[in-house]
Amino acid sequence: YSIEDGGDELTVTRFTAAVYHCDINAAGKQLVAGGGDFVVKIVNLDDYSQVSLTGHEAPILCTAFDPLNEFVASSSCDGTVRVWNIADKKCVQSWDNHTKSNEMANSKTLCHICWDKSGENLYVPSVDKVCAYRRNSWESIRCYSFEGFENISVCCVCPNDEYIAATNDKGIVIIWKLKEESNQPSAIFVHPKEMPITSFRWHPTKNHDFSFCDQNGELYCVTVKQSEALSETLMENICQGLFDDDDDFAEEVEETKAAEPPVTQPKDSEKDNVVTNNFDDMFEDNDNEIDIGAIKSKYEPKIFGNDAADDDNETEEKKSIVPADGILDDISVKSEKITKPAFPPVNLQQPFQPGSTPISFQHRFMVWNSVGIVTSFSGEDENTIDIEFHDTTIHHSIHFTNTYNYVIADLSTEALLCANTGDEMTTSSRLFCMHFGTWDSNKEWKYDMADDEYVTALTLGTGFAAVATDQRFIRLFTVTGIQLHILSVTGPVVCLAAQEQLLSIFYHNSIGVPREQCISAKVMKVDPTSTFIKQEYCSPVSLSPKSTIYWAGFTDEGTLCTVDSVGVIRLYKQLLGNSWTPILDTRRNGKSKSDHYFVVGLSEIQQQVRYLLSRGSLYPSTLPRPTLLLLDFQIPLCEMTTARSINEVCFFLFHINFDNQFTGTIHSTKNVEFSSGTIIETRI
């Protein structure tokens, strides 16, 4: 990103899952990053060549460059911390350090590791301590700890190797002298809003300044001032904070300041124990600085239930007294009450178009389905849309300029349907349709949505088009441009799909439990020759844990089908108890964890899935053109290598196709070959 304007300048590498941490080496020439795909990548920022380090068995939590640029350290949700040799691309050391988890959201620690300035030691936060490991021998040379200070998540060494700071999930920061043998902290700081701290950095030149972010994404800058009256080994607990976005908190601080009586200058004999609370005398040159002592005196009774604070005989002077050692009392008790449990947020899946790649791609598939391919290229000098048909007898290829910046599209044998999502010059979306079968020259029609109404999804059936908007409307049109009907759904639409006269609407039925989706699918029969609309069925959508819908549509035979982001393909079978039946788990077929199957269609008769293989990314690239591949149904039964399971699979596949006989006569023969070498002929 550009520092001047914050604009996006360049993408240096891509991952197949979310990126959780990155670091840049001292020379600024290399970047290391890791995330949810278990891979640590080192990228050369000169030529953008990259090296992948594999070995972790869970998402990456943190990466850290060795200052001498010989090693890279990484921590992971698999409970380990690893040290990699950059030249050899091998792991030279590994420690079992923290509790295992299956993803970052469930991890009890962020395990942010760091090196000192010389690169001689690596510091690793553990459950209740920070361990220092010697370079090359990787032996533990010492540990930093404090009674009651647990669940340590982040550690960081200041630039001159004088101090080391550690934070935990209770929002407490403890600072030690790096080279002192004693574990006695030099200072303790508590987050003013009782929030867990997720990131911590020292100022590159000022050793007593640091900044941190909390779990709400708020940035704080703090200065720990050195007291002249105290000994050199201790730092005074006076911190200045910049709370730009917290007006209520600032107002309470001002109230505290106004309510306190004037403080006289203490005598020389009292300076060792008294810290002034007078804002004007202490910080007269900086209006942004506040007195942490005043804040603590006001909020400690509320947070910790300090009975002594309720004593009517306690004076204001007594509240301003700080222990001689500068350390808070009863830290073990306080650390248990600082952070209240927060309910994890629920992130609703955003609308998407099945068979398309993300809108942010410059060259992308607007849709790839069983009829053809619609690709879009948006550059500085050109913005075009190309249409190719698998069967050229339907229509010849089409190329036209994307004047209105259409980003959503669907293709059928009758028409092409496109829509844009609006921009700063418009207040609504525009819908565009190109009808291939018209008998006159007017084969195109357009509609502008109502003000402040934007298209989120669309689809084409036989004789009709359906459009979903952000106002939770489903607008139905004929392919010739007549407005047929308008429906309203009970939740935000995720996607639409259609085949012949069937229309499926996937929408959020309610807010799911944390990190889960609660999506329902409604299938309706639309007769474009009349106003007849009939609901066939409505069912909640079955998804793998913590997954979203990756593709949705109908099989060639008209059965509703979904593919989730984990890679499980399911069919909705009415004659199997109106339930979702898994027919393939693509995770069992990939040669690598970074392989992804971009599904474009299914056939129940052939018992095959049509897909594009995407290696190292979630979505296929348009150039070179990917090859369409086929994958057989593989019911995820237990013990697939036994003869009993092989027979059970054949029986199960028969039931998968059984209900198709009620809609038409099916004659097919398929040989199913298993890994054991057995070939069974299935007749339907």
XYZ file of C-alpha atoms in Angstrom:
684
model
C 0.000 0.000 0.000
C 1.008 3.569 -0.588
C 1.932 5.485 2.573
C 0.904 8.800 0.988
C -2.705 8.007 0.106
C -3.247 4.457 1.430
C -4.029 3.204 -2.040
C -3.564 -0.413 -3.106
C -0.389 -0.486 -5.206
C 0.545 -4.124 -5.776
C -0.280 -7.723 -4.865
C 2.993 -9.527 -4.153
C 1.605 -13.011 -3.419
C -1.632 -14.900 -2.925
C -2.797 -17.548 -0.490
C -5.599 -20.081 -0.738
C -6.986 -19.026 2.645
C -6.949 -16.017 4.958
C -3.537 -14.490 5.791
C -3.004 -14.118 9.539
C 0.484 -12.628 9.915
C 3.372 -11.168 7.911
C 6.831 -9.751 8.595
C 9.530 -7.969 6.567
C 13.256 -8.516 7.024
C 15.632 -5.814 8.269
C 16.715 -4.883 4.738
C 13.125 -4.536 3.532
C 13.814 -6.881 0.619
C 11.899 -9.973 1.721
C 8.466 -10.654 3.141
C 7.328 -13.716 5.074
C 3.650 -14.491 5.637
C 1.400 -17.328 6.706
C -2.269 -18.049 7.140
C -5.063 -20.576 7.012
C -3.560 -22.848 4.327
C -0.769 -24.095 6.689
C 1.963 -22.695 4.383
C 4.701 -20.171 5.221
C 5.739 -18.146 2.159
C 8.923 -16.092 1.740
C 8.637 -13.535 -1.069
C 11.502 -11.616 -2.681
C 10.166 -8.082 -3.099
C 12.564 -7.335 -5.990
C 11.488 -10.026 -8.463
C 8.472 -11.449 -6.510
C 9.886 -14.951 -6.549
C 8.737 -16.991 -3.589
C 9.618 -20.013 -1.458
C 6.998 -22.125 0.325
C 7.789 -23.796 3.645
C 5.473 -26.694 4.469
C 5.312 -28.760 7.620
C 2.784 -27.119 9.900
C -0.428 -29.090 10.271
C -2.742 -26.191 11.158
C -3.139 -22.468 10.329
C -0.137 -20.201 10.869
C -0.340 -17.780 13.813
C 2.875 -15.746 13.481
C 6.025 -15.399 11.359
C 9.265 -13.609 12.279
C 12.433 -12.911 10.280
C 15.831 -13.483 11.878
C 17.672 -10.088 11.885
C 20.655 -11.868 10.254
C 18.350 -13.185 7.511
C 19.398 -16.800 8.032
C 16.297 -18.165 9.751
C 12.549 -17.654 9.807
C 10.503 -18.596 12.868
C 6.820 -19.462 12.759
C 4.102 -20.512 15.195
C 0.974 -22.453 14.325
C -2.346 -23.679 15.660
C -0.850 -27.188 15.639
C 0.801 -26.232 18.953
C 4.360 -25.931 17.617
C 6.923 -23.198 17.021
C 9.326 -23.955 14.171
C 12.606 -22.422 13.011
C 13.337 -22.699 9.280
C 16.644 -22.327 7.448
C 15.892 -20.004 4.540
C 18.634 -21.339 2.263
C 17.875 -25.040 2.829
C 14.088 -24.581 3.100
C 14.129 -27.029 5.998
C 12.922 -26.955 9.588
C 15.943 -26.980 11.905
C 14.106 -26.832 15.238
C 10.601 -27.384 16.577
C 9.025 -27.000 20.018
C 5.641 -28.150 21.313
C 4.714 -24.867 22.911
C 0.989 -24.215 23.285
C -2.451 -25.806 23.099
C -3.513 -27.164 19.710
C -6.552 -25.873 17.813
C -8.050 -26.372 14.380
C -8.126 -22.705 13.355
C -7.044 -19.293 14.531
C -10.485 -18.274 15.815
C -10.381 -21.172 18.297
C -6.773 -20.672 19.399
C -6.197 -19.650 23.024
C -3.060 -17.731 22.052
C -1.743 -15.652 19.158
C 1.797 -16.862 19.989
C 3.513 -13.765 18.560
C 7.230 -14.619 18.643
C 10.162 -12.222 18.219
C 13.961 -11.998 17.935
C 16.230 -9.574 19.724
C 18.122 -6.942 17.737
C 21.311 -9.015 17.439
C 19.462 -12.158 16.405
C 21.179 -14.173 19.145
C 17.973 -15.103 20.952
C 14.438 -16.066 19.958
C 11.649 -15.239 22.410
C 8.540 -17.425 22.469
C 5.411 -16.780 24.598
C 4.072 -19.852 26.360
C 1.159 -20.441 28.735
C 2.576 -18.641 31.771
C 6.068 -17.530 30.697
C 8.182 -16.142 27.873
C 11.094 -18.432 26.981
C 14.371 -17.280 25.417
C 16.208 -19.722 23.113
C 19.852 -19.389 22.075
C 20.606 -19.220 18.355
C 21.977 -22.383 16.654
C 21.912 -24.543 19.796
C 18.226 -23.642 20.397
C 18.582 -24.287 24.104
C 16.392 -22.463 26.595
C 18.577 -19.941 28.424
C 15.948 -18.315 30.659
C 12.245 -17.631 31.169
C 10.350 -14.473 32.140
C 7.274 -14.959 34.318
C 5.174 -13.326 37.006
C 2.788 -14.882 39.484
C -0.783 -14.932 38.162
C 0.258 -13.753 34.685
C -1.109 -16.500 32.402
C -2.292 -17.094 28.834
C 0.545 -14.991 27.438
C -0.151 -14.246 23.799
C 2.285 -11.608 22.506
C 5.896 -10.727 23.335
C 8.133 -8.017 21.887
C 11.727 -6.812 22.521
C 12.492 -3.097 22.307
C 14.962 -1.957 19.600
C 17.955 -1.485 21.916
C 17.436 -4.852 23.673
C 16.802 -3.104 27.012
C 13.255 -4.239 27.736
C 10.927 -7.102 26.807
C 7.157 -6.729 27.040
C 4.493 -9.452 27.122
C 0.695 -9.279 27.002
C -2.046 -11.783 27.724
C -5.738 -12.266 26.930
C -6.709 -10.105 29.915
C -5.247 -6.899 28.479
C -2.277 -6.751 30.867
C 1.184 -5.658 29.716
C 4.210 -6.577 31.843
C 7.652 -5.127 31.079
C 10.932 -6.694 32.269
C 14.538 -5.608 32.027
C 15.901 -7.920 29.364
C 19.329 -8.563 30.878
C 18.391 -8.655 34.550
C 18.315 -12.080 36.178
C 15.375 -11.179 38.395
C 11.824 -11.797 37.148
C 10.642 -8.686 38.966
C 8.767 -6.536 36.397
C 9.832 -2.977 35.749
C 6.289 -1.842 34.971
C 2.760 -3.175 34.622
C 0.132 -1.578 32.407
C -3.564 -2.537 32.169
C -5.633 -1.853 29.060
C -7.917 1.092 29.915
C -10.928 -0.613 28.290
C -10.297 -4.119 29.643
C -9.734 -5.497 26.122
C -7.353 -8.325 25.110
C -4.318 -6.969 23.284
C -3.704 -8.556 19.874
C -0.584 -6.734 18.642
C 2.295 -4.879 20.309
C 5.224 -2.825 18.958
C 7.936 -0.683 20.543
C 8.830 2.697 19.071
C 11.849 2.233 16.766
C 13.850 5.049 18.430
C 12.140 5.885 21.747
C 12.656 2.996 24.131
C 9.903 4.050 26.551
C 7.184 4.410 23.880
C 5.058 1.580 22.548
C 1.817 1.074 20.672
C -0.719 -1.735 20.651
C -4.026 -2.789 19.107
C -6.889 -4.493 20.914
C -9.464 -6.986 19.680
C -11.740 -4.122 18.564
C -9.053 -2.871 16.176
C -8.350 0.299 18.144
C -4.767 1.621 18.134
C -3.191 3.073 21.275
C 0.129 4.896 21.756
C 1.609 4.840 25.273
C 4.641 6.404 26.932
C 6.091 4.936 30.122
C 7.968 7.851 31.730
C 11.133 7.318 33.809
C 10.789 8.760 37.319
C 13.740 10.705 38.708
C 12.666 10.048 42.288
C 12.560 6.259 41.856
C 15.486 3.928 41.346
C 16.928 3.387 37.892
C 15.618 -0.177 37.683
C 11.997 0.890 38.006
C 9.747 2.890 35.700
C 6.993 5.063 36.993
C 3.410 3.946 36.313
C 2.441 7.175 34.573
C 1.297 6.477 30.989
C -0.015 8.797 28.402
C -2.709 7.413 26.048
C -4.206 8.732 22.885
C -7.881 7.790 22.893
C -9.009 9.549 19.755
C -12.195 7.556 19.227
C -13.420 7.308 22.821
C -15.199 10.565 23.656
C -17.142 9.086 26.578
C -14.002 7.758 28.184
C -12.255 11.137 27.744
C -15.226 12.929 29.299
C -15.078 10.682 32.361
C -11.389 11.392 32.682
C -12.120 15.130 32.621
C -14.801 14.630 35.281
C -12.278 12.794 37.426
C -9.810 15.618 36.960
C -12.362 18.303 37.906
C -13.549 16.382 40.986
C -10.101 15.971 42.530
C -8.881 18.608 44.984
C -5.726 20.597 44.247
C -2.560 18.662 44.982
C 0.312 20.441 46.614
C 3.891 19.740 45.713
C 5.181 16.959 48.043
C 8.236 17.345 50.187
C 11.515 15.785 49.200
C 11.008 12.996 51.705
C 7.651 12.118 50.177
C 8.669 12.086 46.518
C 9.534 8.394 46.568
C 5.945 7.395 47.275
C 3.820 10.124 45.734
C 2.936 10.532 42.073
C 1.232 13.807 41.206
C -2.293 13.723 39.748
C -2.290 17.365 38.664
C -2.812 17.413 34.878
C -1.852 21.035 34.328
C 1.403 20.815 36.301
C 2.496 17.432 35.010
C 1.489 17.684 31.351
C 1.045 21.369 30.636
C 2.749 21.106 27.235
C 0.634 18.218 25.886
C -3.157 18.228 26.082
C -3.359 14.608 24.872
C -1.573 13.174 27.904
C -3.630 11.831 30.805
C -2.850 10.566 34.299
C -3.250 6.800 34.574
C -3.259 7.159 38.362
C -6.468 9.194 38.222
C -8.051 6.683 35.870
C -7.071 3.759 38.084
C -8.440 5.428 41.196
C -11.805 5.884 39.465
C -12.135 2.516 37.691
C -10.363 0.025 39.971
C -13.326 -0.119 42.420
C -15.682 -0.791 39.508
C -13.466 -3.427 37.887
C -12.014 -5.249 40.869
C -14.589 -4.549 43.577
C -12.044 -2.977 45.899
C -13.685 -2.752 49.289
C -11.086 -0.266 50.453
C -12.296 2.201 47.823
C -15.720 2.244 49.481
C -14.302 3.415 52.784
C -15.637 6.907 53.517
C -12.525 7.763 55.485
C -10.167 7.151 52.551
C -8.704 10.436 51.306
C -7.875 11.501 47.747
C -4.178 11.681 48.692
C -4.224 8.007 49.653
C -5.667 7.046 46.266
C -2.735 8.649 44.492
C -0.138 6.634 46.395
C 1.682 4.046 44.229
C 3.527 1.086 45.795
C 7.234 1.702 46.151
C 8.050 -1.107 43.741
C 5.725 0.312 41.072
C 3.822 -2.988 40.680
C 0.092 -3.551 41.048
C -1.011 -5.691 44.002
C -3.011 -8.935 43.691
C -2.349 -9.266 39.979
C -3.599 -12.860 39.983
C -7.000 -11.795 41.274
C -7.314 -8.800 38.969
C -6.280 -10.656 35.832
C -9.274 -12.973 36.222
C -11.775 -10.112 36.167
C -10.419 -7.704 33.594
C -11.972 -9.107 30.431
C -15.608 -10.127 30.286
C -16.399 -12.962 27.843
C -17.567 -11.526 24.549
C -19.961 -13.345 22.218
C -18.075 -14.086 18.979
C -19.385 -12.153 15.982
C -21.401 -13.871 13.262
C -20.179 -13.060 9.758
C -22.972 -13.565 7.232
C -21.886 -14.885 3.853
C -22.028 -12.162 1.227
C -23.961 -12.624 -2.063
C -22.080 -14.341 -4.884
C -22.676 -15.670 -8.383
C -22.180 -19.462 -8.771
C -19.519 -20.310 -11.336
C -17.811 -16.909 -11.129
C -14.490 -15.687 -9.783
C -14.171 -12.615 -7.489
C -15.059 -9.184 -8.827
C -11.690 -7.817 -7.688
C -9.869 -9.888 -10.341
C -8.840 -7.902 -13.394
C -9.372 -10.836 -15.754
C -12.110 -13.084 -14.438
C -14.889 -15.556 -15.213
C -18.258 -13.857 -14.855
C -19.808 -17.313 -15.193
C -18.776 -20.791 -16.338
C -21.673 -23.231 -16.638
C -22.919 -26.086 -18.826
C -23.883 -23.685 -21.642
C -20.734 -21.612 -22.038
C -18.189 -19.225 -20.594
C -18.487 -15.471 -19.978
C -15.186 -13.725 -19.278
C -14.513 -10.115 -18.394
C -11.348 -8.077 -18.814
C -11.129 -4.713 -17.082
C -7.967 -2.735 -17.711
C -6.946 0.869 -18.069
C -7.392 0.862 -21.844
C -10.011 -1.843 -22.297
C -13.149 -3.107 -20.552
C -14.745 -5.937 -22.506
C -16.893 -9.068 -22.154
C -16.385 -12.247 -24.206
C -18.960 -15.034 -24.558
C -18.060 -18.531 -25.741
C -20.520 -21.410 -26.170
C -19.602 -25.044 -25.605
C -21.983 -25.927 -28.462
C -21.358 -23.502 -31.304
C -24.669 -24.459 -32.939
C -26.484 -22.470 -30.237
C -24.827 -19.174 -31.113
C -21.543 -17.836 -32.349
C -19.041 -16.245 -29.974
C -19.825 -12.686 -28.883
C -17.494 -9.836 -27.977
C -18.702 -6.409 -26.823
C -17.480 -3.416 -24.814
C -18.500 -3.355 -21.167
C -19.602 0.280 -21.191
C -21.760 0.088 -18.056
C -19.245 -1.983 -16.055
C -21.342 -5.126 -15.669
C -19.881 -7.447 -13.022
C -22.600 -10.115 -12.554
C -23.718 -12.402 -15.378
C -25.513 -15.643 -16.243
C -25.768 -17.498 -19.535
C -28.406 -19.847 -20.964
C -29.244 -21.183 -24.416
C -31.773 -18.348 -24.772
C -30.077 -15.237 -23.411
C -27.230 -13.467 -21.619
C -28.176 -11.576 -18.446
C -25.836 -8.977 -16.874
C -26.013 -6.394 -14.104
C -23.763 -3.857 -12.450
C -23.597 -2.948 -8.771
C -23.699 0.821 -9.241
C -20.946 3.396 -8.739
C -20.434 6.926 -7.451
C -22.223 8.352 -10.505
C -25.419 6.241 -10.164
C -27.889 5.524 -7.375
C -29.054 2.086 -8.575
C -28.092 -0.962 -10.629
C -28.728 -1.497 -14.321
C -29.968 -4.813 -15.701
C -29.078 -5.831 -19.263
C -30.296 -8.815 -21.300
C -29.261 -10.031 -24.739
C -31.932 -12.386 -26.155
C -30.512 -14.801 -28.751
C -33.805 -16.189 -30.080
C -35.662 -12.992 -30.982
C -37.128 -12.802 -34.514
C -36.477 -9.048 -34.946
C -33.468 -6.794 -34.530
C -34.405 -5.679 -31.004
C -32.630 -8.442 -29.153
C -31.399 -6.311 -26.241
C -33.351 -4.763 -23.375
C -32.379 -2.869 -20.210
C -33.947 -1.918 -16.883
C -32.744 0.471 -14.187
C -33.572 -0.582 -10.642
C -35.373 1.773 -8.286
C -33.314 4.388 -6.444
C -30.915 2.908 -3.874
C -31.657 -0.621 -5.075
C -28.725 -2.731 -6.256
C -28.578 -6.167 -7.850
C -26.801 -8.798 -5.732
C -27.546 -12.004 -7.702
C -29.275 -13.144 -10.892
C -30.052 -16.267 -12.924
C -31.695 -17.453 -16.137
C -34.266 -20.230 -16.532
C -36.330 -21.374 -19.502
C -38.233 -18.327 -20.632
C -37.603 -16.233 -17.526
C -34.925 -14.260 -15.686
C -34.712 -13.741 -11.906
C -32.872 -10.894 -10.161
C -32.224 -10.501 -6.408
C -31.608 -7.042 -4.943
C -30.318 -5.698 -1.655
C -33.900 -4.690 -0.759
C -34.693 -8.438 -0.473
C -36.759 -8.387 -3.650
C -36.820 -11.127 -6.265
C -37.762 -9.524 -9.568
C -38.938 -11.888 -12.337
C -38.804 -11.004 -16.037
C -39.458 -12.873 -19.231
C -36.428 -13.219 -21.508
C -38.160 -10.820 -23.884
C -38.149 -8.062 -21.252
C -41.620 -8.161 -19.668
C -41.790 -7.699 -15.903
C -43.456 -10.885 -14.717
C -43.594 -10.721 -10.924
C -41.931 -9.339 -7.792
C -41.415 -11.409 -4.645
C -39.967 -10.645 -1.229
C -37.747 -12.988 0.781
C -37.335 -13.086 4.547
C -33.561 -12.649 4.625
C -30.563 -11.431 2.615
C -30.109 -13.438 -0.596
C -26.880 -15.432 -0.940
C -27.301 -16.646 -4.543
C -29.812 -17.718 -7.186
C -29.866 -20.723 -9.523
C -32.309 -21.932 -12.160
C -32.878 -24.831 -14.558
C -35.754 -24.984 -17.005
C -38.776 -23.813 -14.944
C -37.204 -24.352 -11.515
C -35.868 -21.389 -9.557
C -33.868 -21.834 -6.324
C -33.325 -18.990 -3.856
C -30.590 -19.339 -1.227
C -31.014 -16.825 1.571
C -30.083 -16.246 5.222
C -32.921 -17.640 7.291
C -31.544 -16.218 10.556
C -28.259 -15.448 12.298
C -26.386 -18.670 12.962
C -24.256 -19.598 15.928
C -20.737 -18.079 15.927
C -18.753 -18.879 12.752
C -21.691 -20.811 11.284
C -24.195 -19.930 8.550
C -27.969 -20.430 8.789
C -29.049 -20.552 5.133
C -32.239 -21.909 3.623
C -33.059 -22.873 0.036
C -36.465 -22.313 -1.518
C -37.282 -23.979 -4.862
C -40.143 -22.575 -6.943
C -41.655 -23.481 -10.281
C -42.076 -20.478 -12.593
C -44.351 -20.518 -15.648
C -43.313 -17.542 -17.818
C -46.418 -17.890 -20.011
C -48.624 -16.938 -17.071
C -48.346 -15.555 -13.563
C -48.311 -19.067 -12.117
C -45.641 -19.564 -9.423
C -45.611 -22.634 -7.206
C -43.291 -23.434 -4.311
C -41.922 -26.943 -4.704
C -40.106 -27.203 -1.360
C -38.093 -25.215 1.164
C -35.269 -26.627 3.262
C -32.370 -25.489 5.460
C -29.027 -25.934 3.691
C -26.597 -28.433 5.165
C -22.997 -27.187 5.392
C -19.767 -28.443 6.897
C -18.701 -26.835 10.197
C -17.558 -23.221 9.830
C -18.020 -23.268 6.043
C -19.928 -21.251 3.447
C -21.564 -22.039 0.111
C -18.934 -22.219 -2.631
C -21.259 -23.211 -5.512
C -24.982 -23.875 -5.801
C -27.226 -24.988 -8.632
C -29.005 -27.921 -10.217
C -27.653 -31.151 -11.644
C -28.338 -31.972 -15.282
C -31.329 -33.999 -14.058
C -32.796 -31.134 -12.000
C -31.682 -32.027 -8.455
C -30.660 -29.178 -6.164
C -26.956 -29.330 -5.324
C -24.433 -27.402 -3.219
C -20.674 -27.339 -2.753
C -19.363 -25.837 0.482
C -16.035 -24.101 1.040
C -14.624 -27.219 2.707
C -15.172 -29.226 -0.484
C -18.170 -31.452 0.332
C -20.754 -31.842 -2.474
C -24.357 -32.576 -1.451
C -27.600 -33.370 -3.292
C -31.080 -32.636 -1.968
C -33.037 -35.882 -2.405
C -36.763 -35.762 -1.728
C -37.165 -39.547 -1.739
C -34.387 -39.926 0.817
C -36.253 -38.180 3.585
C -36.043 -34.664 2.085
C -32.418 -34.545 3.214
C -29.038 -33.416 1.929
C -26.928 -36.387 0.880
C -23.120 -36.051 0.554
C -21.971 -37.646 -2.684
C -18.322 -36.484 -2.761
C -15.690 -35.080 -0.415
C -13.069 -33.434 -2.633
C -10.567 -33.270 0.245
C -9.984 -37.002 -0.165
C -9.003 -36.614 -3.817
C -6.611 -33.660 -3.763
C -2.912 -34.391 -3.956
C -2.202 -31.275 -1.913
C -4.093 -29.270 0.679
C -3.819 -26.266 -1.622
C -5.785 -27.998 -4.430
C -9.322 -26.672 -4.892
C -12.137 -27.970 -7.102
C -14.051 -25.236 -8.938
C -17.323 -27.035 -9.727
C -19.242 -26.024 -12.863
C -21.809 -28.852 -13.155
C -22.916 -32.372 -12.174
C -24.548 -35.332 -13.882
C -26.454 -37.922 -11.853
C -26.774 -40.284 -14.795
C -23.050 -40.299 -15.457
C -22.414 -39.966 -11.694
C -19.708 -37.405 -12.393
C -18.743 -33.889 -11.319
C -17.420 -31.401 -13.879
C -14.790 -29.146 -12.370
C -11.712 -26.969 -12.924
C -8.665 -27.830 -10.830
C -7.149 -24.796 -9.128
C -3.721 -25.371 -7.594
C -2.522 -22.940 -4.955
C -5.598 -20.686 -5.078
C -9.330 -20.830 -4.455
C -10.231 -19.816 -8.003
C -8.891 -20.750 -11.451
C -7.112 -18.230 -13.653
C -8.470 -17.322 -17.060
C -5.099 -17.575 -18.793
C -4.018 -20.146 -19.693
C -7.532 -21.505 -20.144
C -8.106 -24.277 -17.564
C -9.127 -27.752 -18.712
C -12.515 -29.154 -17.743
C -12.039 -32.362 -15.732
C -14.380 -35.117 -14.515
C -14.539 -36.703 -11.080
C -16.712 -39.715 -10.183
C -19.135 -39.689 -7.283
C -17.466 -41.193 -4.216
C -19.888 -41.634 -1.336
C -17.899 -40.970 1.885
C -18.751 -44.273 3.589
C -16.522 -45.932 6.162
C -13.803 -48.470 5.307
C -13.942 -47.964 1.558
C -11.287 -50.622 0.929
C -13.455 -53.536 2.085
C -15.701 -55.606 -0.195
C -18.697 -54.913 2.027
C -18.301 -51.147 1.640
C -17.900 -51.523 -2.130
C -21.267 -53.293 -2.353
C -22.821 -50.697 -0.069
C -21.594 -47.911 -2.357
C -23.271 -49.539 -5.367
C -26.502 -49.897 -3.429
C -26.268 -46.290 -2.288
C -25.649 -45.006 -5.819
C -28.774 -46.823 -6.948
C -30.816 -44.938 -4.349
C -29.237 -41.649 -5.388
C -30.716 -42.080 -8.896
C -33.919 -43.862 -7.882
C -36.166 -40.786 -7.706
C -35.132 -39.732 -11.225
C -37.234 -42.604 -12.594
C -40.378 -40.744 -11.546
C -39.566 -37.858 -13.902
C -38.560 -39.951 -16.911
C -37.106 -43.247 -18.041
C -33.372 -43.504 -17.548
C -31.236 -46.146 -19.202
C -27.554 -46.101 -18.366
C -24.739 -48.451 -17.616
C -21.688 -47.411 -15.625
C -18.587 -49.329 -14.587
C -17.341 -48.364 -11.128
C -13.692 -49.215 -10.437
C -12.353 -49.126 -6.882
C -8.832 -48.886 -5.519
C -8.871 -52.625 -4.762
C -9.182 -53.355 -8.495
C -12.804 -54.567 -8.340
C -15.029 -53.409 -11.225
C -18.786 -53.468 -10.694
C -21.317 -52.685 -13.426
C -24.236 -50.615 -12.230
C -27.442 -50.698 -14.317
C -30.205 -48.175 -13.846
